[in-house]
């Protein structure tokens, strides 16, 4: 299968999984907020956030596992594959298990001192934090397993597991509240679900490892080589947690607990849109790792510009529509409190997400070329700016200050990061990047904004909002087809013809 078709197939699996996840959460979030209330739902958010904090202690082992599995699988070096699986499991679990034990013991101190949970919710908060600690250990083993799947380019298996978890977690939490069991039962469900996903994923990894080919000649693969790559990635996840998860701790500490829900629910929806570029990036790392030889520079540059173009065509319509229709969307989805107090923070977060889209494909280039510290440097620039901006802005502007800090943290480092990747790794001129990657998608986005924003006040009901969104999306992709280059059109036609042929054959 050609590289382009593998890319389309694997990203397609990722998109299907994420679309199902977003749909379920759109349906379940209003129900859960209605059952819990703003304060209790904030603890439900912290259940997932605390688990994410703990999982950063996997110390970059996920990225290292993907890279080395892809390399050794392509070379048929079975012994090195087995060593990679062994090292990946060890590094994933060791740090997270230790951190989880600390959180379980220190949960009362965290709830009282850091989160400032109100007294009536204190016992529940402590129980939730301890469930987050237990769930994080199982989730980390599942994360290790999905890294192995990505390295073998089994994105169908990886996304099947992600979809199962994304579907069952909110459904199980909803069932707990319908049965009158409350947040404690939902937290127990989080632990049990992660344990089941962990067991299933480990069985799938064992099957993949057993079927790996052994046609190449194994070299000696030492733990220190794996660990060195992990350490070059280790600080990146910590910076990511500071930028995209510590905002919840910051709000819980500085503002009333109910404000966390008003901010985190729209932010969580927007973070789910990161799944599309993250899916593309994860697909590209093993593909780019395979590129070598005298023509590798040009092959890599062409794959890079095409990938950025496809990413922007995929994501920009949703971001433009969310920015334009945010007041009406939040009011219809979650109620007047969100439609009033959360609108401009959410709009600023949309802009932050738009800027962030430009970093995902460069991340793939840096990882595949053995420069993972590029990611860490960029991520720490974002984290540092976030902390300074939040410290100064939140006491003055509350939630609007949080969102402004997030936007500044994306805008300020991105130029330096792109300059480093384009100049050092790709030798890609700025003019070529704009003409081949940015120009056409941005022109389509500007046209969509010009159509929808003046009419956003008309979207006062779900049929009107969906109709306006559908009309705008149709306009966007009609203009996209006209702006596509010949190569892209032929690629799309080829994919459609291939799928039609396969369906007829089956």
PDB file of N, CA and C in Angstrom, residues 251-304:
ATOM      1  N   UNK A 251      -7.907  27.345  38.421  1.00  0.00           N
ATOM      2  CA  UNK A 251      -9.255  27.863  38.646  1.00  0.00           C
ATOM      3  C   UNK A 251      -9.799  27.364  39.984  1.00  0.00           C
ATOM      4  N   UNK A 252      -9.621  26.056  40.264  1.00  0.00           N
ATOM      5  CA  UNK A 252     -10.135  25.501  41.521  1.00  0.00           C
ATOM      6  C   UNK A 252      -9.517  26.189  42.733  1.00  0.00           C
ATOM      7  N   UNK A 253      -8.250  26.601  42.616  1.00  0.00           N
ATOM      8  CA  UNK A 253      -7.571  27.249  43.726  1.00  0.00           C
ATOM      9  C   UNK A 253      -7.931  28.718  43.847  1.00  0.00           C
ATOM     10  N   UNK A 254      -8.134  29.415  42.701  1.00  0.00           N
ATOM     11  CA  UNK A 254      -8.274  30.868  42.719  1.00  0.00           C
ATOM     12  C   UNK A 254      -9.715  31.356  42.639  1.00  0.00           C
ATOM     13  N   UNK A 255     -10.635  30.526  42.116  1.00  0.00           N
ATOM     14  CA  UNK A 255     -12.007  30.966  41.872  1.00  0.00           C
ATOM     15  C   UNK A 255     -12.983  29.974  42.498  1.00  0.00           C
ATOM     16  N   UNK A 256     -14.265  30.336  42.631  1.00  0.00           N
ATOM     17  CA  UNK A 256     -15.260  29.371  43.127  1.00  0.00           C
ATOM     18  C   UNK A 256     -15.274  28.107  42.277  1.00  0.00           C
ATOM     19  N   UNK A 257     -15.546  26.953  42.898  1.00  0.00           N
ATOM     20  CA  UNK A 257     -15.466  25.670  42.211  1.00  0.00           C
ATOM     21  C   UNK A 257     -16.396  25.601  41.006  1.00  0.00           C
ATOM     22  N   UNK A 258     -17.548  26.279  41.072  1.00  0.00           N
ATOM     23  CA  UNK A 258     -18.485  26.250  39.947  1.00  0.00           C
ATOM     24  C   UNK A 258     -17.888  26.882  38.683  1.00  0.00           C
ATOM     25  N   UNK A 259     -16.941  27.822  38.849  1.00  0.00           N
ATOM     26  CA  UNK A 259     -16.312  28.447  37.685  1.00  0.00           C
ATOM     27  C   UNK A 259     -15.519  27.434  36.865  1.00  0.00           C
ATOM     28  N   UNK A 260     -15.037  26.390  37.530  1.00  0.00           N
ATOM     29  CA  UNK A 260     -14.289  25.368  36.819  1.00  0.00           C
ATOM     30  C   UNK A 260     -15.152  24.712  35.748  1.00  0.00           C
ATOM     31  N   UNK A 261     -16.395  24.402  36.069  1.00  0.00           N
ATOM     32  CA  UNK A 261     -17.284  23.791  35.085  1.00  0.00           C
ATOM     33  C   UNK A 261     -17.583  24.751  33.939  1.00  0.00           C
ATOM     34  N   UNK A 262     -17.825  26.031  34.267  1.00  0.00           N
ATOM     35  CA  UNK A 262     -18.127  27.017  33.215  1.00  0.00           C
ATOM     36  C   UNK A 262     -16.984  27.173  32.228  1.00  0.00           C
ATOM     37  N   UNK A 263     -15.758  26.976  32.693  1.00  0.00           N
ATOM     38  CA  UNK A 263     -14.593  27.093  31.811  1.00  0.00           C
ATOM     39  C   UNK A 263     -14.217  25.758  31.175  1.00  0.00           C
ATOM     40  N   UNK A 264     -14.205  24.694  31.987  1.00  0.00           N
ATOM     41  CA  UNK A 264     -13.632  23.424  31.532  1.00  0.00           C
ATOM     42  C   UNK A 264     -14.516  22.692  30.534  1.00  0.00           C
ATOM     43  N   UNK A 265     -15.829  22.866  30.590  1.00  0.00           N
ATOM     44  CA  UNK A 265     -16.683  22.139  29.649  1.00  0.00           C
ATOM     45  C   UNK A 265     -16.482  22.641  28.216  1.00  0.00           C
ATOM     46  N   UNK A 266     -16.572  23.965  27.944  1.00  0.00           N
ATOM     47  CA  UNK A 266     -16.229  24.407  26.585  1.00  0.00           C
ATOM     48  C   UNK A 266     -14.786  24.094  26.207  1.00  0.00           C
ATOM     49  N   UNK A 267     -13.859  24.260  27.166  1.00  0.00           N
ATOM     50  CA  UNK A 267     -12.452  23.949  26.873  1.00  0.00           C
ATOM     51  C   UNK A 267     -12.274  22.474  26.548  1.00  0.00           C
ATOM     52  N   UNK A 268     -12.985  21.608  27.266  1.00  0.00           N
ATOM     53  CA  UNK A 268     -12.887  20.175  26.998  1.00  0.00           C
ATOM     54  C   UNK A 268     -13.396  19.812  25.620  1.00  0.00           C
ATOM     55  N   UNK A 269     -14.491  20.449  25.196  1.00  0.00           N
ATOM     56  CA  UNK A 269     -14.994  20.209  23.843  1.00  0.00           C
ATOM     57  C   UNK A 269     -13.957  20.612  22.804  1.00  0.00           C
ATOM     58  N   UNK A 270     -13.344  21.777  22.993  1.00  0.00           N
ATOM     59  CA  UNK A 270     -12.337  22.232  22.038  1.00  0.00           C
ATOM     60  C   UNK A 270     -11.104  21.335  22.055  1.00  0.00           C
ATOM     61  N   UNK A 271     -10.730  20.845  23.237  1.00  0.00           N
ATOM     62  CA  UNK A 271      -9.582  19.936  23.287  1.00  0.00           C
ATOM     63  C   UNK A 271      -9.862  18.639  22.552  1.00  0.00           C
ATOM     64  N   UNK A 272     -11.130  18.246  22.458  1.00  0.00           N
ATOM     65  CA  UNK A 272     -11.444  17.045  21.687  1.00  0.00           C
ATOM     66  C   UNK A 272     -11.152  17.248  20.208  1.00  0.00           C
ATOM     67  N   UNK A 273     -11.184  18.497  19.743  1.00  0.00           N
ATOM     68  CA  UNK A 273     -10.809  18.753  18.353  1.00  0.00           C
ATOM     69  C   UNK A 273      -9.322  18.524  18.131  1.00  0.00           C
ATOM     70  N   UNK A 274      -8.523  18.523  19.214  1.00  0.00           N
ATOM     71  CA  UNK A 274      -7.113  18.175  19.073  1.00  0.00           C
ATOM     72  C   UNK A 274      -6.943  16.729  18.646  1.00  0.00           C
ATOM     73  N   UNK A 275      -7.992  15.926  18.808  1.00  0.00           N
ATOM     74  CA  UNK A 275      -7.876  14.522  18.442  1.00  0.00           C
ATOM     75  C   UNK A 275      -7.582  14.354  16.950  1.00  0.00           C
ATOM     76  N   UNK A 276      -8.108  15.260  16.124  1.00  0.00           N
ATOM     77  CA  UNK A 276      -7.874  15.138  14.680  1.00  0.00           C
ATOM     78  C   UNK A 276      -6.399  15.377  14.346  1.00  0.00           C
ATOM     79  N   UNK A 277      -5.804  16.523  14.740  1.00  0.00           N
ATOM     80  CA  UNK A 277      -4.373  16.679  14.451  1.00  0.00           C
ATOM     81  C   UNK A 277      -3.497  15.685  15.203  1.00  0.00           C
ATOM     82  N   UNK A 278      -3.893  15.303  16.427  1.00  0.00           N
ATOM     83  CA  UNK A 278      -3.107  14.309  17.157  1.00  0.00           C
ATOM     84  C   UNK A 278      -3.131  12.967  16.432  1.00  0.00           C
ATOM     85  N   UNK A 279      -4.292  12.627  15.860  1.00  0.00           N
ATOM     86  CA  UNK A 279      -4.389  11.382  15.095  1.00  0.00           C
ATOM     87  C   UNK A 279      -3.484  11.425  13.871  1.00  0.00           C
ATOM     88  N   UNK A 280      -3.523  12.537  13.154  1.00  0.00           N
ATOM     89  CA  UNK A 280      -2.663  12.667  11.977  1.00  0.00           C
ATOM     90  C   UNK A 280      -1.196  12.620  12.372  1.00  0.00           C
ATOM     91  N   UNK A 281      -0.862  13.294  13.453  1.00  0.00           N
ATOM     92  CA  UNK A 281       0.527  13.323  13.900  1.00  0.00           C
ATOM     93  C   UNK A 281       1.011  11.932  14.280  1.00  0.00           C
ATOM     94  N   UNK A 282       0.176  11.175  14.987  1.00  0.00           N
ATOM     95  CA  UNK A 282       0.581   9.831  15.410  1.00  0.00           C
ATOM     96  C   UNK A 282       0.743   8.907  14.216  1.00  0.00           C
ATOM     97  N   UNK A 283      -0.076   9.101  13.182  1.00  0.00           N
ATOM     98  CA  UNK A 283       0.069   8.310  11.958  1.00  0.00           C
ATOM     99  C   UNK A 283       1.358   8.666  11.227  1.00  0.00           C
ATOM    100  N   UNK A 284       1.708   9.947  11.231  1.00  0.00           N
ATOM    101  CA  UNK A 284       2.850  10.412  10.455  1.00  0.00           C
ATOM    102  C   UNK A 284       4.191  10.023  11.069  1.00  0.00           C
ATOM    103  N   UNK A 285       4.262   9.891  12.395  1.00  0.00           N
ATOM    104  CA  UNK A 285       5.564   9.585  13.018  1.00  0.00           C
ATOM    105  C   UNK A 285       6.169   8.297  12.464  1.00  0.00           C
ATOM    106  N   UNK A 286       5.446   7.166  12.484  1.00  0.00           N
ATOM    107  CA  UNK A 286       6.056   5.967  11.903  1.00  0.00           C
ATOM    108  C   UNK A 286       6.285   6.074  10.406  1.00  0.00           C
ATOM    109  N   UNK A 287       5.409   6.777   9.677  1.00  0.00           N
ATOM    110  CA  UNK A 287       5.601   6.927   8.236  1.00  0.00           C
ATOM    111  C   UNK A 287       6.846   7.753   7.926  1.00  0.00           C
ATOM    112  N   UNK A 288       7.022   8.866   8.634  1.00  0.00           N
ATOM    113  CA  UNK A 288       8.193   9.707   8.407  1.00  0.00           C
ATOM    114  C   UNK A 288       9.471   9.020   8.867  1.00  0.00           C
ATOM    115  N   UNK A 289       9.356   8.175   9.900  1.00  0.00           N
ATOM    116  CA  UNK A 289      10.536   7.444  10.378  1.00  0.00           C
ATOM    117  C   UNK A 289      11.070   6.487   9.317  1.00  0.00           C
ATOM    118  N   UNK A 290      10.198   6.047   8.404  1.00  0.00           N
ATOM    119  CA  UNK A 290      10.607   5.129   7.345  1.00  0.00           C
ATOM    120  C   UNK A 290      11.349   5.819   6.207  1.00  0.00           C
ATOM    121  N   UNK A 291      11.179   7.142   6.075  1.00  0.00           N
ATOM    122  CA  UNK A 291      11.745   7.868   4.928  1.00  0.00           C
ATOM    123  C   UNK A 291      13.253   8.003   5.094  1.00  0.00           C
ATOM    124  N   UNK A 292      13.982   7.557   4.108  1.00  0.00           N
ATOM    125  CA  UNK A 292      15.440   7.677   4.123  1.00  0.00           C
ATOM    126  C   UNK A 292      15.963   7.678   2.700  1.00  0.00           C
ATOM    127  N   UNK A 293      17.283   7.802   2.549  1.00  0.00           N
ATOM    128  CA  UNK A 293      17.869   7.777   1.224  1.00  0.00           C
ATOM    129  C   UNK A 293      18.155   9.162   0.681  1.00  0.00           C
ATOM    130  N   UNK A 294      18.690   9.223  -0.550  1.00  0.00           N
ATOM    131  CA  UNK A 294      19.126  10.514  -1.116  1.00  0.00           C
ATOM    132  C   UNK A 294      17.998  11.496  -1.377  1.00  0.00           C
ATOM    133  N   UNK A 295      16.782  11.002  -1.590  1.00  0.00           N
ATOM    134  CA  UNK A 295      15.641  11.885  -1.869  1.00  0.00           C
ATOM    135  C   UNK A 295      14.791  12.145  -0.627  1.00  0.00           C
ATOM    136  N   UNK A 296      15.305  11.803   0.543  1.00  0.00           N
ATOM    137  CA  UNK A 296      14.478  11.883   1.745  1.00  0.00           C
ATOM    138  C   UNK A 296      14.038  13.309   2.064  1.00  0.00           C
ATOM    139  N   UNK A 297      14.912  14.296   1.817  1.00  0.00           N
ATOM    140  CA  UNK A 297      14.564  15.686   2.163  1.00  0.00           C
ATOM    141  C   UNK A 297      13.334  16.155   1.388  1.00  0.00           C
ATOM    142  N   UNK A 298      13.327  15.909   0.074  1.00  0.00           N
ATOM    143  CA  UNK A 298      12.194  16.345  -0.735  1.00  0.00           C
ATOM    144  C   UNK A 298      10.950  15.523  -0.424  1.00  0.00           C
ATOM    145  N   UNK A 299      11.107  14.217  -0.228  1.00  0.00           N
ATOM    146  CA  UNK A 299       9.949  13.383   0.127  1.00  0.00           C
ATOM    147  C   UNK A 299       9.323  13.852   1.441  1.00  0.00           C
ATOM    148  N   UNK A 300      10.162  14.153   2.399  1.00  0.00           N
ATOM    149  CA  UNK A 300       9.672  14.601   3.699  1.00  0.00           C
ATOM    150  C   UNK A 300       8.971  15.950   3.582  1.00  0.00           C
ATOM    151  N   UNK A 301       9.538  16.864   2.806  1.00  0.00           N
ATOM    152  CA  UNK A 301       8.928  18.186   2.643  1.00  0.00           C
ATOM    153  C   UNK A 301       7.569  18.085   1.957  1.00  0.00           C
ATOM    154  N   UNK A 302       7.474  17.232   0.944  1.00  0.00           N
ATOM    155  CA  UNK A 302       6.190  17.082   0.240  1.00  0.00           C
ATOM    156  C   UNK A 302       5.144  16.455   1.155  1.00  0.00           C
ATOM    157  N   UNK A 303       5.533  15.416   1.903  1.00  0.00           N
ATOM    158  CA  UNK A 303       4.590  14.814   2.849  1.00  0.00           C
ATOM    159  C   UNK A 303       4.184  15.817   3.921  1.00  0.00           C
ATOM    160  N   UNK A 304       5.113  16.650   4.344  1.00  0.00           N
ATOM    161  CA  UNK A 304       4.837  17.649   5.376  1.00  0.00           C
ATOM    162  C   UNK A 304       3.820  18.687   4.888  1.00  0.00           C
TER     163      UNK A 304
END
